[in-house]
Amino acid sequence: MVGFVPTIHVFLSNAQVVDARHRAEHDAAEHWTRTMLEIRNLVVKIADEDKQILNGLNLTVNDGEVAAIMGPNGSGKSTLSYVIAGKEDYEVLDGEILLNGENVLEMEADQRAAAGIFLAFQYPLEIPGVATMTFLKAAMNAQRKARGEDELLTPDFIKAVNSAADKLGIAKDMLRRPLNVGFSGGEKKRMEILQMALLSPSMCILDETDSGLDIDALRIVAEGVNALRAKNRSFLVITHYQRLLDHIVPDTVHVMSNGRIVKTGGKELALELEKSGYASYGEAA
Amino acid sequence: MAAVQETIDQVKSIDVTEYKYGFVTELEVEKPAKGLTEDTVRYISARKNEPEWMLEWRLDAFRRWKTMTEPTWSRVNYPPIDYQDLYYYAAPKKGASPKSLDEVDPAIVATYEKLGIPLREQEILAGVAPENRVAVDAVFDSVSVVTTFKEELAKAGVIFCSISEAIQEHPELVKKYLATVVPVTDNYFATLNSAVFTDGSFVYVPKGVRCPMELSTYFRINEQNTGQFERTLIIADEGAYVSYLEGCTAPKRDENQLHAAVVELIALDDAEIKYSTVQNWFPGDAEGKGGIYNFVTKRGDCRGKNSKISWTQVETGSAITWKYPSCILRGDGSRGEFYSIAVSNGMQQVDSGTKMLHLGKNTTSKIIAKGIAAGKSDSTYRGMVSAHRKATGARNFTNCDSLLIGDQCGAHTIPYIEAKTATAIFEHEATTSKIGEDQLFYCLQRGLSEEEAVALIVNGFVKEVLQQLPMEFAVEAQKLITISLEGSVG
């Protein structure tokens, strides 16, 4: 999997773009400890319901860090990913989410995307009647427009898509079909990673990306993600099982329970959880 | 949910903000007393200076209409129409039966300008290449106010005028073809139209002539409580070709207005007629108040061998649409096509589709119908494909797709298929898809705005039909669809 990041980089420089989100990269004084995402005391409930899902969650993800969030079903993992991405079904009662120091909660979902947040969905949606290629181009151009950049030139776009698709084993005819319509579970997940590669986000959230994948598909997807690892790009990998973390090795592992981060450790924490289960982080946590 | 509430609010505001043709032109108008009697029919006929045979034809239709009842089989709901509470004729007083544009009330000319339809030939000529010229017949309430490029068309032998004028000037053609496709008693609204029709267009393209420019009619209903009864008759003689487009708008009014039209197309041997409609009648407000009742009978007769008729329609307006442009495939080897985009939003109701009646040998037909329902609207595709036992080798391909936006609208597909010959091959495909909040969130997460996301999905959905429209109208139609769906999702 060499060349994934360089290709994207070349493609961006071809298009004469200096990505606003990556300006920090050019600072000579760049340090590992710069914060990408900071969540403070986040309290969230489902809109129109009394059910509170996140209960004062704190989380920090540094530049270039791959952080895993593990936890039992119903601990609020998916809710966290939706709230960061800006889904409207939730109401934030307290706390804040900062991306590169900017208040994310004040932005619409599309503005958050343009600011660099990418969510790989657990269940990617089907977009009928819109060829995958058309969708990709519209999305890339919409983000560029939001950042005040010029539209992509078609040849540059096609080159970038073909190159990224090849690496993920996505057939050309799939790119002509309506996005995700009739795609298998594995194809949909690969398509998510393709979009992640093309949109070049700074904060990638993977929501249960391993669910429904067989071991070969899991490997392809994980390799796609690993190729995108960079010092100016962070990952939040949400998963229930350890096995994804064999392929995408995290820097940190957070255990989530009852809408809060209850334990933080290194990658060995995931292995511990695999043995002992989540029972000790249950209701009492 | 916040998004849903926003949707509701936006849909509510649609008629106010988006229907830009909703203005009223203040004019002095001549009209008879409200209501419909034999006297009304006589009044209309007299105003049009019609010959005796025409009056008799109308009166006959009126007597038959009185014995008929309004059909109730369509999937639309509306309070009973009081036919005695309508005006059946309204004409601007100033410059009645104008000889030239100079005699037309400037307020009317200004109205069309505001609608983007220039009526002065020199204005049309300026900056438009000859091949892109469009001749316009402008029908304002019950009268045709002007028809452009008549002389230039006459040089090619093409007759393009109002039906009122055709009755005076070309009675032999009118007598020969009128009501030969839609019989007087075809249905309740067609019979009513036959009794009280006011104006519409007449086109005759002689043998072997390819009409040198696009023809179009622009219908405008202005007067309050007034029905518009359009009558259009288009004949393409052997080997002739004509492309015709109609556009429609009306002011915003609280009460419903009735547009009951009859359009007949006749294609003789090897002739081709392409008929396009961009229908943008006032759709009513979010509560379903006001708007046009569009009860229309449109039918084409492929009378000659290898003749071809194609209907293309983009329907975004009207409170209620009840319309089934059809083709009678009589001539051997003839072909019928129907391409339709029906967009409904707010409280609009659409029951529309087509009929392809295969009578001749080796006749072919194609139906592509795209329905987009948003808001609280309800859209039904109703179609019929039939093959007579002599229609050996008949072929039809039908594709009906529905797209639902939001979760308060409905889409229905009711196809009737009837083959009386074993050699007929009929294919029918149908799909229903939905743009829901989750899909929109997915698009937004990728950086698309809500409008961009809906436009992207809708454009992909209607592309195939838009390609059938003449270029300059396709662009307009695309804009119209986007406007009609603005604020349709949360």
Coordinates of N, CA, C and O in Angstrom, one line a residue, chain B residues 7 10-11 14 18 315-316 341-346 348 371-375 377 403-406 409 435 440 450-451 453-459 461-462 477-490:
Chain B
T7 N -39.0 21.9 7.3 CA -39.6 21.5 6.1 C -41.0 22.0 6.0 O -41.4 22.6 5.0
Q10 N -41.1 25.7 5.4 CA -40.7 26.1 4.1 C -41.8 25.7 3.1 O -42.0 26.5 2.2
V11 N -42.4 24.6 3.2 CA -43.4 24.2 2.3 C -44.5 25.2 2.4 O -45.1 25.6 1.4
I14 N -44.0 28.3 0.4 CA -43.6 28.1 -1.0 C -44.4 29.0 -2.0 O -43.9 29.7 -2.8
E18 N -42.2 31.5 -4.1 CA -41.7 30.9 -5.3 C -42.5 31.0 -6.6 O -41.9 30.9 -7.6
E315 N -44.6 18.9 -15.7 CA -45.8 19.4 -15.0 C -45.4 19.8 -13.6 O -45.0 18.9 -12.8
T316 N -45.4 21.1 -13.3 CA -45.0 21.5 -11.9 C -46.1 22.2 -11.2 O -46.1 22.4 -10.0
I341 N -42.5 14.4 -16.8 CA -42.0 14.7 -15.4 C -43.1 15.3 -14.7 O -43.6 16.4 -15.2
A342 N -43.6 14.8 -13.7 CA -44.7 15.4 -12.9 C -44.1 15.7 -11.5 O -43.8 14.8 -10.8
V343 N -44.0 17.0 -11.2 CA -43.5 17.3 -9.9 C -44.7 17.9 -9.0 O -45.5 18.7 -9.5
S344 N -44.9 17.3 -7.8 CA -45.9 17.9 -7.0 C -45.4 18.2 -5.6 O -44.5 17.5 -5.1
N345 N -45.8 19.3 -5.0 CA -45.4 19.7 -3.7 C -46.6 20.3 -3.0 O -47.7 20.3 -3.5
G346 N -46.4 20.7 -1.7 CA -47.5 21.3 -1.0 C -48.7 20.3 -0.9 O -48.5 19.2 -0.6
Q348 N -50.6 19.6 -3.7 CA -51.0 19.3 -5.1 C -51.4 17.8 -5.3 O -50.9 16.9 -4.6
G371 N -42.3 10.6 -11.8 CA -43.1 11.4 -10.8 C -42.3 11.7 -9.6 O -41.6 10.9 -9.0
I372 N -42.3 13.0 -9.2 CA -41.6 13.4 -8.0 C -42.6 14.0 -7.1 O -43.3 15.0 -7.4
A373 N -42.8 13.4 -5.9 CA -43.8 13.9 -5.0 C -43.1 14.4 -3.7 O -42.2 13.7 -3.2
A374 N -43.4 15.6 -3.3 CA -42.8 16.2 -2.1 C -44.0 16.8 -1.2 O -45.1 16.8 -1.6
G375 N -43.6 17.4 -0.1 CA -44.6 18.0 0.8 C -45.7 17.0 1.2 O -45.4 15.9 1.6
S377 N -48.1 16.2 -1.1 CA -48.8 16.0 -2.3 C -49.0 14.5 -2.6 O -48.4 13.6 -2.0
L403 N -40.3 9.2 -7.3 CA -39.3 9.6 -6.2 C -40.1 10.4 -5.2 O -40.8 11.3 -5.5
L404 N -40.0 9.9 -4.0 CA -40.7 10.6 -2.8 C -39.7 11.4 -2.0 O -38.6 10.9 -1.7
I405 N -40.1 12.6 -1.7 CA -39.2 13.5 -0.9 C -39.9 13.7 0.4 O -41.0 14.3 0.4
G406 N -39.4 13.3 1.5 CA -40.0 13.4 2.8 C -41.0 12.2 3.0 O -41.0 11.3 2.2
C409 N -45.8 12.4 1.6 CA -46.4 12.4 0.2 C -46.7 11.0 -0.2 O -46.3 10.1 0.4
I435 N -36.2 10.1 -1.0 CA -35.1 10.9 -0.4 C -35.6 11.2 1.1 O -36.5 11.9 1.3
L440 N -30.2 12.6 3.2 CA -29.8 14.0 3.2 C -28.6 14.2 4.1 O -27.7 14.9 3.8
E450 N -28.1 21.1 1.4 CA -29.4 20.5 1.2 C -29.9 20.7 -0.2 O -30.3 19.7 -0.8
E451 N -29.8 21.9 -0.7 CA -30.3 22.2 -2.0 C -29.5 21.4 -3.1 O -30.1 20.9 -4.0
A453 N -27.9 18.7 -2.7 CA -28.2 17.3 -2.6 C -29.5 16.9 -3.3 O -29.6 16.0 -4.1
V454 N -30.6 17.7 -3.0 CA -31.9 17.4 -3.7 C -31.8 17.6 -5.2 O -32.2 16.8 -6.0
A455 N -31.1 18.7 -5.6 CA -31.0 19.0 -7.0 C -30.2 17.8 -7.7 O -30.6 17.4 -8.8
L456 N -29.2 17.3 -7.0 CA -28.4 16.3 -7.6 C -29.3 15.0 -7.8 O -29.2 14.4 -8.9
I457 N -30.0 14.7 -6.8 CA -30.8 13.5 -6.9 C -32.0 13.6 -7.9 O -32.2 12.8 -8.7
V458 N -32.6 14.8 -7.9 CA -33.7 15.0 -8.8 C -33.2 15.1 -10.2 O -33.8 14.6 -11.1
N459 N -32.1 15.8 -10.4 CA -31.6 15.9 -11.8 C -31.3 14.5 -12.4 O -31.5 14.2 -13.6
F461 N -32.7 11.9 -11.7 CA -33.9 11.2 -11.8 C -34.7 11.6 -13.1 O -35.3 10.8 -13.8
V462 N -34.6 12.9 -13.5 CA -35.4 13.4 -14.6 C -34.6 13.6 -15.9 O -35.2 13.9 -16.9
A477 N -37.1 24.4 -17.9 CA -37.8 23.3 -17.2 C -37.0 22.8 -16.0 O -37.5 22.6 -14.9
Q478 N -35.7 22.7 -16.2 CA -34.8 22.3 -15.1 C -34.9 23.3 -14.0 O -35.0 22.9 -12.8
K479 N -34.8 24.5 -14.3 CA -34.9 25.6 -13.3 C -36.3 25.5 -12.5 O -36.3 25.6 -11.3
L480 N -37.3 25.3 -13.3 CA -38.7 25.2 -12.8 C -38.8 24.1 -11.8 O -39.4 24.2 -10.7
I481 N -38.2 22.9 -12.1 CA -38.3 21.8 -11.2 C -37.6 22.1 -9.9 O -38.1 21.8 -8.9
T482 N -36.4 22.7 -10.0 CA -35.7 23.1 -8.8 C -36.5 24.0 -8.0 O -36.6 23.8 -6.8
I483 N -37.1 25.0 -8.6 CA -37.8 26.0 -7.8 C -39.0 25.3 -7.2 O -39.3 25.5 -6.0
S484 N -39.7 24.4 -7.9 CA -40.9 23.8 -7.4 C -40.6 22.9 -6.2 O -41.4 22.7 -5.3
L485 N -39.3 22.5 -6.1 CA -39.0 21.6 -5.0 C -38.2 22.3 -3.9 O -37.9 21.7 -2.9
E486 N -38.0 23.6 -4.1 CA -37.3 24.3 -3.0 C -38.0 24.2 -1.7 O -39.2 24.3 -1.6
G487 N -37.2 23.9 -0.7 CA -37.8 23.8 0.7 C -38.7 22.6 0.8 O -39.5 22.5 1.7
S488 N -38.5 21.6 0.0 CA -39.3 20.4 0.1 C -38.8 19.4 1.1 O -39.5 18.4 1.4
V489 N -37.6 19.6 1.5 CA -37.0 18.6 2.5 C -36.4 19.4 3.7 O -36.2 20.6 3.6
G490 N -36.2 18.6 4.7 CA -35.6 19.3 5.9 C -34.2 19.0 6.1 O -33.6 18.2 5.3

